[in-house]
PDB file of C-alpha atoms in Angstrom:
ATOM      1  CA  UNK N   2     -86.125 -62.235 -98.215  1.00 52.00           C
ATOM      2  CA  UNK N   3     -83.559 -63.385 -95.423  1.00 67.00           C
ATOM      3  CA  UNK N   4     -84.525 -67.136 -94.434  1.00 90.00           C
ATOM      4  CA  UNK N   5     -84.040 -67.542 -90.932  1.00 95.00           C
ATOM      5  CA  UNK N   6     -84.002 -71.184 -89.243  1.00 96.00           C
ATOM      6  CA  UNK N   7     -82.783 -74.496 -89.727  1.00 97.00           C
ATOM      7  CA  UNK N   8     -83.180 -77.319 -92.499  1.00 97.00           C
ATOM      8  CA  UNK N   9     -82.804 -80.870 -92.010  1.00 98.00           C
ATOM      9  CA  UNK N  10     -80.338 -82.304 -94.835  1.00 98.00           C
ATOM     10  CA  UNK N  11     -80.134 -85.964 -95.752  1.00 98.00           C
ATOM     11  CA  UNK N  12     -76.301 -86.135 -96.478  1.00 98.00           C
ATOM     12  CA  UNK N  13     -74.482 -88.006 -98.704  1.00 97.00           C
ATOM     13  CA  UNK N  14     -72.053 -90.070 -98.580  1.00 96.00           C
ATOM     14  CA  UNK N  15     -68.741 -88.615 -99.528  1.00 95.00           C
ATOM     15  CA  UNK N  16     -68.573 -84.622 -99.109  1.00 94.00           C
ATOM     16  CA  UNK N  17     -67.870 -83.438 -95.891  1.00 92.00           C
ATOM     17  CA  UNK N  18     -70.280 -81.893 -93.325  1.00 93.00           C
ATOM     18  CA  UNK N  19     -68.675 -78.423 -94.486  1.00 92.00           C
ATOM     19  CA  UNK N  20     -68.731 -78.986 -98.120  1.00 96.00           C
ATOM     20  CA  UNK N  21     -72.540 -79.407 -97.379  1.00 97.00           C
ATOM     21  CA  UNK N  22     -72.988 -76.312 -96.003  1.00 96.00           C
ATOM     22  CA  UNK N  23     -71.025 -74.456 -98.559  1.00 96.00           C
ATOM     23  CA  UNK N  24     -73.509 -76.011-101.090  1.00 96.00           C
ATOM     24  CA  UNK N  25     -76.225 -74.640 -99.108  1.00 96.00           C
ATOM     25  CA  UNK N  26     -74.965 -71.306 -99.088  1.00 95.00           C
ATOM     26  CA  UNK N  27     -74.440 -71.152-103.070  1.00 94.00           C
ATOM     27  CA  UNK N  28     -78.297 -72.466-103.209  1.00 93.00           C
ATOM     28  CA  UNK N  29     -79.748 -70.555-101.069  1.00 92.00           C
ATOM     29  CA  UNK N  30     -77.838 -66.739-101.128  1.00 91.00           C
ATOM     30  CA  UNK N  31     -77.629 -67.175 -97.301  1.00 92.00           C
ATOM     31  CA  UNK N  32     -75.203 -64.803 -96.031  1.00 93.00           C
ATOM     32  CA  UNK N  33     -74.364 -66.961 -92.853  1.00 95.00           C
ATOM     33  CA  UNK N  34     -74.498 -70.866 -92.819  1.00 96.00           C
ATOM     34  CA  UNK N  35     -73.579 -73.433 -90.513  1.00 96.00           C
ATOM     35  CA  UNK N  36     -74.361 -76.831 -89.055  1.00 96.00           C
ATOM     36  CA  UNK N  37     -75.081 -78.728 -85.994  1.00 94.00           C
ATOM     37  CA  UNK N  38     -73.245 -81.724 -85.479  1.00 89.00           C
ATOM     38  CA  UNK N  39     -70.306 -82.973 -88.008  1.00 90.00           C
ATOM     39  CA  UNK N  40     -70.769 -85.738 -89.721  1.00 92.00           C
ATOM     40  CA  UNK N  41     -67.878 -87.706 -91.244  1.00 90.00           C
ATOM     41  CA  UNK N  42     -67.606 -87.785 -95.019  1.00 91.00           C
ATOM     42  CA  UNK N  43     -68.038 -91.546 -95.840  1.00 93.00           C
ATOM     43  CA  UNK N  44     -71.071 -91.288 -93.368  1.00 95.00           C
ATOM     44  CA  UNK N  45     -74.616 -90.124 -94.409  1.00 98.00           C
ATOM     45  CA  UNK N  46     -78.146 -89.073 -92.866  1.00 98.00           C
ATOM     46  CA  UNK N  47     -79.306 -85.728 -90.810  1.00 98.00           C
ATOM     47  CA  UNK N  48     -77.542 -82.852 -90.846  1.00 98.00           C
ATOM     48  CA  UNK N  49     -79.067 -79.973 -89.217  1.00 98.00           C
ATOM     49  CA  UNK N  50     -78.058 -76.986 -91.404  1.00 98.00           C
ATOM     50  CA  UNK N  51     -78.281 -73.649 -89.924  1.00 97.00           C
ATOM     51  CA  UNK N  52     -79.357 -70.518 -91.893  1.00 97.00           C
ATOM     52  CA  UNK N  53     -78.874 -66.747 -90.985  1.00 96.00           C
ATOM     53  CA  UNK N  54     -80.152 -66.216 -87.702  1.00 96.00           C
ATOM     54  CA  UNK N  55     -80.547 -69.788 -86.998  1.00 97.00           C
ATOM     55  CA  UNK N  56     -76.717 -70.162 -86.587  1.00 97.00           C
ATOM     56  CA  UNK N  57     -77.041 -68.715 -82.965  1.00 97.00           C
ATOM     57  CA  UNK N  58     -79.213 -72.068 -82.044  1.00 97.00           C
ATOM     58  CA  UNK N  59     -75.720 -73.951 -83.002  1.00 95.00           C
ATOM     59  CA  UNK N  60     -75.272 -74.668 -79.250  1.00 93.00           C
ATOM     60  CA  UNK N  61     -78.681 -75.638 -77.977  1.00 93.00           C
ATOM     61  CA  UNK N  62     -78.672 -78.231 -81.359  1.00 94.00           C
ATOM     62  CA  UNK N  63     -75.469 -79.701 -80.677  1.00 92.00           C
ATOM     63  CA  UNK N  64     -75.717 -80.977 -77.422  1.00 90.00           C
ATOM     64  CA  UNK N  65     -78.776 -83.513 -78.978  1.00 93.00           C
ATOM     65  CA  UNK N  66     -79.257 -87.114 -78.239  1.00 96.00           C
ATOM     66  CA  UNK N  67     -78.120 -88.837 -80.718  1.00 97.00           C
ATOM     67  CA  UNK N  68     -79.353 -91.931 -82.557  1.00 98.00           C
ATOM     68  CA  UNK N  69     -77.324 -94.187 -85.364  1.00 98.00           C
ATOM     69  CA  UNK N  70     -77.743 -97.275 -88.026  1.00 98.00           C
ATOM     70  CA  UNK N  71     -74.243 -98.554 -88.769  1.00 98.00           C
ATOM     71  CA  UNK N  72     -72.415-101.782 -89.599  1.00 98.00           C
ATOM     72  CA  UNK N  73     -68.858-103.161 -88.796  1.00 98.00           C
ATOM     73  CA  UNK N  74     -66.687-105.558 -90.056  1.00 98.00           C
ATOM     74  CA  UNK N  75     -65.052-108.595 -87.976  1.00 98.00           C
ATOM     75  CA  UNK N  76     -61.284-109.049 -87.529  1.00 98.00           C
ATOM     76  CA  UNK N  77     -59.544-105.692 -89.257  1.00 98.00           C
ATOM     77  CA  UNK N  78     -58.686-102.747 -87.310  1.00 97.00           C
ATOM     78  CA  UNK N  79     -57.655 -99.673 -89.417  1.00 95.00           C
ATOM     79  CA  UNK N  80     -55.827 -97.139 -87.790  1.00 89.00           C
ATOM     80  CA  UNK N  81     -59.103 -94.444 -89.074  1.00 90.00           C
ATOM     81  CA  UNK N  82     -61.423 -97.003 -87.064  1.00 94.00           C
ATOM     82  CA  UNK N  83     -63.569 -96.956 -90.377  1.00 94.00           C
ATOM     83  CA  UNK N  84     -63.713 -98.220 -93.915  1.00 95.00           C
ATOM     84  CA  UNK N  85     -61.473 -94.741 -95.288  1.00 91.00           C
ATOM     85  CA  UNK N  86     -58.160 -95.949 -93.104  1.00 91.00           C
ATOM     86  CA  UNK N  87     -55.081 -98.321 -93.850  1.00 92.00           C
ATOM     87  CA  UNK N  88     -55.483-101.665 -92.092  1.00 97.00           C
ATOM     88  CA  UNK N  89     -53.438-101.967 -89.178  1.00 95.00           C
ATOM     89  CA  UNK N  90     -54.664-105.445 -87.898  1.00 97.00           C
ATOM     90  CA  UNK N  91     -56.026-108.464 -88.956  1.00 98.00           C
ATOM     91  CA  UNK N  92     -57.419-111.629 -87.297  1.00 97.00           C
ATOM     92  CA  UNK N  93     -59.264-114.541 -87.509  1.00 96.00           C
ATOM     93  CA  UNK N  94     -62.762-114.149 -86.008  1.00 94.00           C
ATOM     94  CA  UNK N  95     -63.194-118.286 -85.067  1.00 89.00           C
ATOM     95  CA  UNK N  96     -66.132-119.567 -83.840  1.00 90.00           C
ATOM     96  CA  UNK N  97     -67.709-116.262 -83.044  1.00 93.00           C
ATOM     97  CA  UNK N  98     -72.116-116.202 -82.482  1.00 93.00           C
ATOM     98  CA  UNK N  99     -74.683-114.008 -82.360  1.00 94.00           C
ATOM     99  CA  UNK N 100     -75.232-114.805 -78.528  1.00 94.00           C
ATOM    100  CA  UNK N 101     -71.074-113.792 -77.769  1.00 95.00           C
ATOM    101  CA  UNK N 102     -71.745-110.413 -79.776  1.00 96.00           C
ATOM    102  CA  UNK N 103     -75.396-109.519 -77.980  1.00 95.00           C
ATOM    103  CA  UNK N 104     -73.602-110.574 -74.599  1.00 95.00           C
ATOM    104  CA  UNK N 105     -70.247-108.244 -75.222  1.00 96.00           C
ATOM    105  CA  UNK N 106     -72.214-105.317 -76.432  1.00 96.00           C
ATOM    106  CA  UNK N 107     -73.573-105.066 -73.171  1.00 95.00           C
ATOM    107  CA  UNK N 108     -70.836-103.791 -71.458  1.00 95.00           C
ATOM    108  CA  UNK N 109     -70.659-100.396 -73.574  1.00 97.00           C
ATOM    109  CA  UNK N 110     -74.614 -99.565 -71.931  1.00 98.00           C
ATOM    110  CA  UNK N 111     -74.248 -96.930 -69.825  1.00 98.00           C
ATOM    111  CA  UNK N 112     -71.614 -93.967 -69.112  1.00 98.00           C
ATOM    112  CA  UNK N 113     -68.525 -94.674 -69.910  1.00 97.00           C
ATOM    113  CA  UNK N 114     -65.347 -93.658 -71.031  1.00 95.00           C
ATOM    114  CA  UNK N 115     -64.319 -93.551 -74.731  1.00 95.00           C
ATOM    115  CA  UNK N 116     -61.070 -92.067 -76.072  1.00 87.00           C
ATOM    116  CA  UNK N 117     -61.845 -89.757 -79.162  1.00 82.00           C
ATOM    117  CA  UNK N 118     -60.111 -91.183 -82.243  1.00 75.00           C
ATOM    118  CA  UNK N 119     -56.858 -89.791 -83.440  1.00 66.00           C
ATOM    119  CA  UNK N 120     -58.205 -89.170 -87.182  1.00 58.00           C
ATOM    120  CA  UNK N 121     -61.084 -86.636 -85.316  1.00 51.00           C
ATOM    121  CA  UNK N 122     -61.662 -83.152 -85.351  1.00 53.00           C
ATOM    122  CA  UNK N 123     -60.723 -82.757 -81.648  1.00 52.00           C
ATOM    123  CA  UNK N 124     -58.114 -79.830 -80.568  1.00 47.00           C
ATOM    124  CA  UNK N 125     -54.937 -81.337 -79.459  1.00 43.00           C
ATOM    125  CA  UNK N 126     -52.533 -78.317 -78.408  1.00 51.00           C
ATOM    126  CA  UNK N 127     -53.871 -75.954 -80.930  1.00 55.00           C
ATOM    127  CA  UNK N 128     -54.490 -78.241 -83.619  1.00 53.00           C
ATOM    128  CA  UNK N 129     -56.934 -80.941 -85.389  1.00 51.00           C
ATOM    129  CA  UNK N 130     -56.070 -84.421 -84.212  1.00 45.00           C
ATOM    130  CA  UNK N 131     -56.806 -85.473 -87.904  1.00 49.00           C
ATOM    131  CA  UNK N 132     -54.004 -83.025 -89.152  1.00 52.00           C
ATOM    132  CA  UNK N 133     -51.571 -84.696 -86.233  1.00 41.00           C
ATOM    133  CA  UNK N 134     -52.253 -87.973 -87.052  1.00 44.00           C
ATOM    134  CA  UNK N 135     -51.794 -87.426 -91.127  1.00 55.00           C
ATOM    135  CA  UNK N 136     -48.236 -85.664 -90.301  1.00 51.00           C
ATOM    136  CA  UNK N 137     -47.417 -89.089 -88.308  1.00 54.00           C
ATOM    137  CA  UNK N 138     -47.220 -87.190 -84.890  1.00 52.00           C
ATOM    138  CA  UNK N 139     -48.231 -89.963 -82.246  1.00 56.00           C
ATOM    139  CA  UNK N 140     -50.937 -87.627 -79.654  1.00 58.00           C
ATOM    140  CA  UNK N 141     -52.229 -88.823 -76.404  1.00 61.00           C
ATOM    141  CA  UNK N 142     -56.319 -88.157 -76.087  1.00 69.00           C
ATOM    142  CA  UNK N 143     -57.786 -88.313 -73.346  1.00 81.00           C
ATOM    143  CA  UNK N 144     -60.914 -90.801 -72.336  1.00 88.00           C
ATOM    144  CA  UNK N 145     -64.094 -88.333 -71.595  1.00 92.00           C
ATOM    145  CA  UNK N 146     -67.682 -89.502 -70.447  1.00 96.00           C
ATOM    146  CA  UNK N 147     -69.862 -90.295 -73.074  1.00 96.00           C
ATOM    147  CA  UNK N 148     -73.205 -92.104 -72.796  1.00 98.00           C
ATOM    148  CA  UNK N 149     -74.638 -95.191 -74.805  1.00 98.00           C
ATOM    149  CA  UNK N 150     -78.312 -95.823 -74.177  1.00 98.00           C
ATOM    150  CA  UNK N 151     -78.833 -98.846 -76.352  1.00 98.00           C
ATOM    151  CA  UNK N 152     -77.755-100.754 -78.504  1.00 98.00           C
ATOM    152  CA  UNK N 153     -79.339-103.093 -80.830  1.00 97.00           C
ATOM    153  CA  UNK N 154     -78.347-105.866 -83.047  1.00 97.00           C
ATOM    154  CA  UNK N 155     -80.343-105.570 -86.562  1.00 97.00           C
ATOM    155  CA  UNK N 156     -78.540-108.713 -88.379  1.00 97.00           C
ATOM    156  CA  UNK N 157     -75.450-110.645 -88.542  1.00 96.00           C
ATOM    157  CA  UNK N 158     -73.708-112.025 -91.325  1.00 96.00           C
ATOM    158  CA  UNK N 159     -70.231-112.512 -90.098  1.00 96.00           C
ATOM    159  CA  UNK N 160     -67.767-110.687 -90.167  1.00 97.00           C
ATOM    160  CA  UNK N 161     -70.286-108.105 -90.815  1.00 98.00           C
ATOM    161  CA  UNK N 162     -72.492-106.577 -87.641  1.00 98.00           C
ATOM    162  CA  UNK N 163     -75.676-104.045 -88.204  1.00 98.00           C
ATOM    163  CA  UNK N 164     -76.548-102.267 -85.171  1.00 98.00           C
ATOM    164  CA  UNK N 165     -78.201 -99.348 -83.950  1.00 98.00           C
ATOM    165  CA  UNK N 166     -77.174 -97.093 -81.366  1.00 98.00           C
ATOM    166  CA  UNK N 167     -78.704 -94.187 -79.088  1.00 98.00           C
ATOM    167  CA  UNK N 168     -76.378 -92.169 -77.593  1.00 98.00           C
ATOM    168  CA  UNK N 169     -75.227 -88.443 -75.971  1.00 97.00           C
ATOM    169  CA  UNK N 170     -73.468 -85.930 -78.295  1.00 94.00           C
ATOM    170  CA  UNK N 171     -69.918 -86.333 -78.616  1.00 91.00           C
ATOM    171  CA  UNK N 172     -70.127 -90.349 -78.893  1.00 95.00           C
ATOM    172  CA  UNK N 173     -67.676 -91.412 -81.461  1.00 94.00           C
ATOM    173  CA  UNK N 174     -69.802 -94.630 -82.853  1.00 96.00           C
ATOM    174  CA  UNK N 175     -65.976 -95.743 -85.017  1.00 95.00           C
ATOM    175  CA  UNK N 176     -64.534 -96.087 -81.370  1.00 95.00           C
ATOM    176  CA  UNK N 177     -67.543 -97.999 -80.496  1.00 97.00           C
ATOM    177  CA  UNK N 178     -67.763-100.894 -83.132  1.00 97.00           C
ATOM    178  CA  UNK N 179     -63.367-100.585 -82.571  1.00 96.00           C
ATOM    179  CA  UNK N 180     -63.705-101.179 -78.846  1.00 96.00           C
ATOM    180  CA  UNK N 181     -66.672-103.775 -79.488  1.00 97.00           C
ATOM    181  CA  UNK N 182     -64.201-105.817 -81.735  1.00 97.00           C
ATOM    182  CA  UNK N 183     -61.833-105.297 -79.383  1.00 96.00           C
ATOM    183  CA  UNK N 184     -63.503-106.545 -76.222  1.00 97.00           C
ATOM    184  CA  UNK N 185     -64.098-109.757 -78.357  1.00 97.00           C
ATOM    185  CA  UNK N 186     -60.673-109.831 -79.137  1.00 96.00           C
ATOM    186  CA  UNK N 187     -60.290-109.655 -82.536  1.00 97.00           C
ATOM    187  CA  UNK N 188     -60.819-106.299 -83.281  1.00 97.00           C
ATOM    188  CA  UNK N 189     -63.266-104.317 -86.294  1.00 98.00           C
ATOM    189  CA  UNK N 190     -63.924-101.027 -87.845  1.00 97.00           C
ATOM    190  CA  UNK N 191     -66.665 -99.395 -89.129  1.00 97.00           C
ATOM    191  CA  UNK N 192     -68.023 -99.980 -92.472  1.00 98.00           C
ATOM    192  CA  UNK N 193     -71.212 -97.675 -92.711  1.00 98.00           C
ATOM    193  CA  UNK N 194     -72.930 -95.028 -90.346  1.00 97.00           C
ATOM    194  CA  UNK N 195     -76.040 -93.298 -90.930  1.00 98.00           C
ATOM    195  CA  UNK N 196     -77.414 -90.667 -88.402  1.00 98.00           C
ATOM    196  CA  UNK N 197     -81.135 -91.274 -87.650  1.00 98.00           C
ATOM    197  CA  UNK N 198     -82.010 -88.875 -85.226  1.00 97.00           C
ATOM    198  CA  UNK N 199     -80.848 -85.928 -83.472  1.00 96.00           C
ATOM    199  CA  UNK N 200     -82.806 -84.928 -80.514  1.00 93.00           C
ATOM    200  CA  UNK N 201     -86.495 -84.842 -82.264  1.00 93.00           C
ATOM    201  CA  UNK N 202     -85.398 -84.229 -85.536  1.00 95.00           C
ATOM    202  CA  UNK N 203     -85.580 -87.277 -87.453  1.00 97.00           C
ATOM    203  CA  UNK N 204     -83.773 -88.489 -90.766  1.00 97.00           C
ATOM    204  CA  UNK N 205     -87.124 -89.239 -92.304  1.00 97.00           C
ATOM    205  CA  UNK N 206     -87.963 -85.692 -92.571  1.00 97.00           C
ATOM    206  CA  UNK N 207     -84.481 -84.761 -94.284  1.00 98.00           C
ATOM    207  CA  UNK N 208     -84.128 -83.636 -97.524  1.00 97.00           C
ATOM    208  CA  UNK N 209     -81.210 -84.146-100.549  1.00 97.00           C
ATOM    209  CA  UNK N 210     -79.662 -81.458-102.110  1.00 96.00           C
ATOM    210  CA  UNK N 211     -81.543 -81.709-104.989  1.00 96.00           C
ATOM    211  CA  UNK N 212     -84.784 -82.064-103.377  1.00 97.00           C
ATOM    212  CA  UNK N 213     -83.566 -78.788-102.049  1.00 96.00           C
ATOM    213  CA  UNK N 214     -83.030 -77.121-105.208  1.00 95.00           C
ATOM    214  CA  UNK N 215     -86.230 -77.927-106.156  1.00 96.00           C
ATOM    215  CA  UNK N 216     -87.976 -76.750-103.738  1.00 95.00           C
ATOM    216  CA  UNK N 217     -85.897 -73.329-104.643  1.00 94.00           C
ATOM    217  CA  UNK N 218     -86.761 -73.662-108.317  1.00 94.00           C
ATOM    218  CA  UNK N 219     -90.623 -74.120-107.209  1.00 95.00           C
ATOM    219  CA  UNK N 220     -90.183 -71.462-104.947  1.00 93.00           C
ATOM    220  CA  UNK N 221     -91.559 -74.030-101.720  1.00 94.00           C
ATOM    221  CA  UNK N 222     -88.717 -73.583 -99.914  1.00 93.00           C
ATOM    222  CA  UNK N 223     -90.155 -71.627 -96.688  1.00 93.00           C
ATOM    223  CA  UNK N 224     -92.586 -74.956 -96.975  1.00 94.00           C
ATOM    224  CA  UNK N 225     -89.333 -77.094 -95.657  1.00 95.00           C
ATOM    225  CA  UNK N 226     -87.648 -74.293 -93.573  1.00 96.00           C
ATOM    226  CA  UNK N 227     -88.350 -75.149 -89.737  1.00 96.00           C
ATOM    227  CA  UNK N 228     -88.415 -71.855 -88.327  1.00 96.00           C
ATOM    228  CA  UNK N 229     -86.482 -70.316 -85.185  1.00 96.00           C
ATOM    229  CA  UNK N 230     -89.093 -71.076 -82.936  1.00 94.00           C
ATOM    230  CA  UNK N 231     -90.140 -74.867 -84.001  1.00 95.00           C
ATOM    231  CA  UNK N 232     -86.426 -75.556 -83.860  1.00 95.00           C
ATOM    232  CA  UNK N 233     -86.290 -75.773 -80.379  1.00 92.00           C
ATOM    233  CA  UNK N 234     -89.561 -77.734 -79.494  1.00 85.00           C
ATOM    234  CA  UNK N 235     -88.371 -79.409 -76.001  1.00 82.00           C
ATOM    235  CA  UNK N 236     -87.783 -75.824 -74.800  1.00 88.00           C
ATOM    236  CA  UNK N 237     -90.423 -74.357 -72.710  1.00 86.00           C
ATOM    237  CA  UNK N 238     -91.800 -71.005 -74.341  1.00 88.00           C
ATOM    238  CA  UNK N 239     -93.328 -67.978 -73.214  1.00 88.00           C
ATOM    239  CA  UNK N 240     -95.407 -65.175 -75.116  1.00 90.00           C
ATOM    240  CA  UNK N 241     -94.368 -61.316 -74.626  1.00 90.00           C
ATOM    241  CA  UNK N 242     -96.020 -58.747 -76.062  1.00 91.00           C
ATOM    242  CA  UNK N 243     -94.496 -56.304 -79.042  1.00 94.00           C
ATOM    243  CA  UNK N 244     -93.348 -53.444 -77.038  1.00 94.00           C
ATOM    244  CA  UNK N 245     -91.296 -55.942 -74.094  1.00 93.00           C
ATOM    245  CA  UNK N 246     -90.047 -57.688 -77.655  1.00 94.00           C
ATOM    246  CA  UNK N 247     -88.361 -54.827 -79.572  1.00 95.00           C
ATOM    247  CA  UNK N 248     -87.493 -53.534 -75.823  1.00 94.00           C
ATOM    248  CA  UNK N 249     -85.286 -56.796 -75.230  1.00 93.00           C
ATOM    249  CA  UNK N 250     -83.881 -56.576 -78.799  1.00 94.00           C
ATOM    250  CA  UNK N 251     -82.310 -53.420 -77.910  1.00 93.00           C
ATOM    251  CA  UNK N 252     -80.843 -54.185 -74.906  1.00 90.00           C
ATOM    252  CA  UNK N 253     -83.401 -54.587 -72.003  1.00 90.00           C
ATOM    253  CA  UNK N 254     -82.895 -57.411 -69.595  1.00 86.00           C
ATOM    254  CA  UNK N 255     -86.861 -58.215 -68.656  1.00 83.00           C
ATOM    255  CA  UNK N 256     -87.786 -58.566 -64.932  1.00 77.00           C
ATOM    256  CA  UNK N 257     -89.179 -61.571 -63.229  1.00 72.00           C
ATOM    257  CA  UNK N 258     -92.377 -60.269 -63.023  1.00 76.00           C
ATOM    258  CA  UNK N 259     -92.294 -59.580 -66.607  1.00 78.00           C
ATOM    259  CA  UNK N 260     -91.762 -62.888 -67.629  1.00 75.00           C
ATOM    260  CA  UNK N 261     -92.985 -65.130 -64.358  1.00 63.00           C
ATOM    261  CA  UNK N 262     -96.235 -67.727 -65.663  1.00 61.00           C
ATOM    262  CA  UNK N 263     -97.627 -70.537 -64.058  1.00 49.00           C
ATOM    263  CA  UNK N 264     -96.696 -73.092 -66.151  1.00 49.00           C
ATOM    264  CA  UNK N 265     -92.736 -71.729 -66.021  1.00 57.00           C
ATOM    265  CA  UNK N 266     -92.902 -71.360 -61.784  1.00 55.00           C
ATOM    266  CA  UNK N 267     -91.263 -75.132 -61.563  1.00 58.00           C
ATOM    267  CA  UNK N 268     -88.036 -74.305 -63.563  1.00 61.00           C
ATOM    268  CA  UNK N 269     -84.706 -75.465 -62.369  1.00 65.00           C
ATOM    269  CA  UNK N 270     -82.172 -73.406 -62.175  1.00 62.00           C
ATOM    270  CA  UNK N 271     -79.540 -73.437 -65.507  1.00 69.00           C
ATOM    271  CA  UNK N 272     -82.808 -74.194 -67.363  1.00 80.00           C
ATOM    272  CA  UNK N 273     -83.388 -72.274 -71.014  1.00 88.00           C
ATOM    273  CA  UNK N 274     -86.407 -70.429 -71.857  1.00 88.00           C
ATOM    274  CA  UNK N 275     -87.591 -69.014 -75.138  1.00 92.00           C
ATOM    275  CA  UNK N 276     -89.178 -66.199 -75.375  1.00 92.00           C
ATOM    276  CA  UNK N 277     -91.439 -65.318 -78.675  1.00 94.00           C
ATOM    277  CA  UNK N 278     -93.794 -62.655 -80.064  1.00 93.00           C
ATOM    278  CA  UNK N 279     -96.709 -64.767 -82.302  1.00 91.00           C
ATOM    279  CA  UNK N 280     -94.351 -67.083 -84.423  1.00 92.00           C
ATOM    280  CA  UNK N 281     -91.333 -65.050 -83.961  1.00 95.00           C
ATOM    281  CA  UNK N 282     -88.222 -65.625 -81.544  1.00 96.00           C
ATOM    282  CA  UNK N 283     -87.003 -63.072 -79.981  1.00 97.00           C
ATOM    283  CA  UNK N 284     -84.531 -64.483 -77.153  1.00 96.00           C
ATOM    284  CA  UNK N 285     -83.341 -67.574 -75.098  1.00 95.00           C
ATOM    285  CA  UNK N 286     -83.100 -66.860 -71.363  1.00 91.00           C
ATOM    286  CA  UNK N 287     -81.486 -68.860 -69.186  1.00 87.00           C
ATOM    287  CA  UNK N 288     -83.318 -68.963 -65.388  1.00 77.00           C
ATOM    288  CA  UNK N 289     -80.483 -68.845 -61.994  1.00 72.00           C
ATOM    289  CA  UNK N 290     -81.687 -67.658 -58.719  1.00 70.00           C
ATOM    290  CA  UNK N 291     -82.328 -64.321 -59.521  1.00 68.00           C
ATOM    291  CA  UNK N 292     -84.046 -64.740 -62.937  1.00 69.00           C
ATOM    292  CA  UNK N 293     -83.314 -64.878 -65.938  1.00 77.00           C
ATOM    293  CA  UNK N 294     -80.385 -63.958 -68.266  1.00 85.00           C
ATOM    294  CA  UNK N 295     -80.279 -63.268 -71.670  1.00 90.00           C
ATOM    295  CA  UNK N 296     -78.467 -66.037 -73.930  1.00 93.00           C
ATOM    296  CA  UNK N 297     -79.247 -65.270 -77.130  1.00 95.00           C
ATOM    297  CA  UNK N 298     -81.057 -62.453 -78.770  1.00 96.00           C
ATOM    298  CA  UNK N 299     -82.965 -62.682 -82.599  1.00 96.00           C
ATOM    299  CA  UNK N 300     -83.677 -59.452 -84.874  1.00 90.00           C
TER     300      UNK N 300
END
């Protein structure tokens, strides 16, 4: 049977996001698999894995809160921003305290701009700015908007920092702890990262790869499978009946009337509805001034 959804994987430290998925695919005989969110390879915790039909949710899962445990190290910069790159810098971190650390991470709360890293997975005319950057080729990112929420100081034991961090999508959290040590002057890089949370979907209920394959060998998997519809739980849902349902599957673009409830009267415009038969989904609308358009369509 064709498993349709997404599952929550507890990543490893070491493959990449995409070896991950490739491991899924072998485990699971899905014939399209994807994920939600890269994570980089030294870096561990959820990664929302998409299965079959759930690859279409790729862009209402990506653009998550996010939330991060990491640590950073004191007076090295590499030219990565993590533990993986050649050191590039070094300095003395003097006399630094807890108090100067608290009082400088205060400045990153907020919007504010952050200049992806050149070892990313950015474009950059065409290409991956990792792929740039390991050729030697000097590139010039640009800053964009991202937004830090909080951040909290777990424990120090200098030179090393834990923190947590809450954050939009797109926040690098390697330019964070670099720009950190920089605004203290003496500069740092990344030493661990662990993704706790995206959106709702929290770490805790991730599972390993071979907690995975277990499940397959016990035949439990649908048990850890969160289907199309629970996927998307902050998105308002309405209930159609069968007929509208294979009608919109084949084509039809439903009315207002057809789909207009109470409790969906107070939508915004640009706002995202799904629409599901019992525990199926069937499609994500999207509301503008004249109702709704189809986004996305499941069979």
């Amino acid at each position: 049977m064709t498993k349709n959804g997404i599952i929550l994987v507890d990543k490893e430290s070491g493959p990449s996001s995409s070896r991950i998925v490739e491991k899924i695919k072998d485990l699971m005989k899905a014939k399209k698999v994807g994920h939600a969110g890269t994570l980089d390879p030294f870096a561990t915790g959820v990664l929302i894995v998409l299965l079959n039909q759930g690859t279409k949710l790729s862009p209402f899962l990506m653009s998550h809160d996010k939330a991060y445990r990491a640590s950073l190290k004191l007076g090295i910069e590499t030219d990565t921003q993590d533990l993986t790159g050649r050191i590039i810098d070094k300095k003395d971190i003097g006399s630094l305290t807890y108090e100067m650390i608290k009082r400088s991470t205060s400045q990153f709360i907020g919007t504010i701009k952050q200049v992806p890293p050149s070892y990313s997975a950015v474009h950059y005319n065409g290409k991956r700015a990792y792929e740039l950057a390991r050729n030697g080729i000097a590139i010039d990112l640009q800053p964009k908007d991202v937004r830090i929420d909080y951040i909290t100081i777990l424990s120090v034991d200098l030179p090393y920092v834990w923190f947590e961090v809450g954050c939009s999508s797109g926040t690098y959290i390697r330019t964070l702890a670099a720009d950190l040590g920089k605004s203290l002057g003496i500069g740092a890089h990344l030493t661990s990262l662990r993704r706790i949370k995206s959106g709702p979907l929290h770490v805790d209920d991730a599972l390993t790869l071979e907690q995975i394959a277990h499940h397959l060998s016990s035949n439990t998997i649908e048990e850890v499978i969160i289907s199309l519809r629970n996927a998307l739980k902050g998105m308002i849902e309405v209930e159609i009946s069968d007929e509208l349902a294979k009608k919109i599957r084949n084509g039809y673009q439903p009315n207002w009337e057809e789909l207009s409830q109470e409790h969906i009267s107070s939508f915004n415009p640009h706002d995202y509805l799904k629409i599901i038969t019992g525990e199926e989904l069937v499609a994500i609308l999207r509301k503008d001034e004249k109702g709704y358009n189809i986004i996305k369509v499941f069979t």
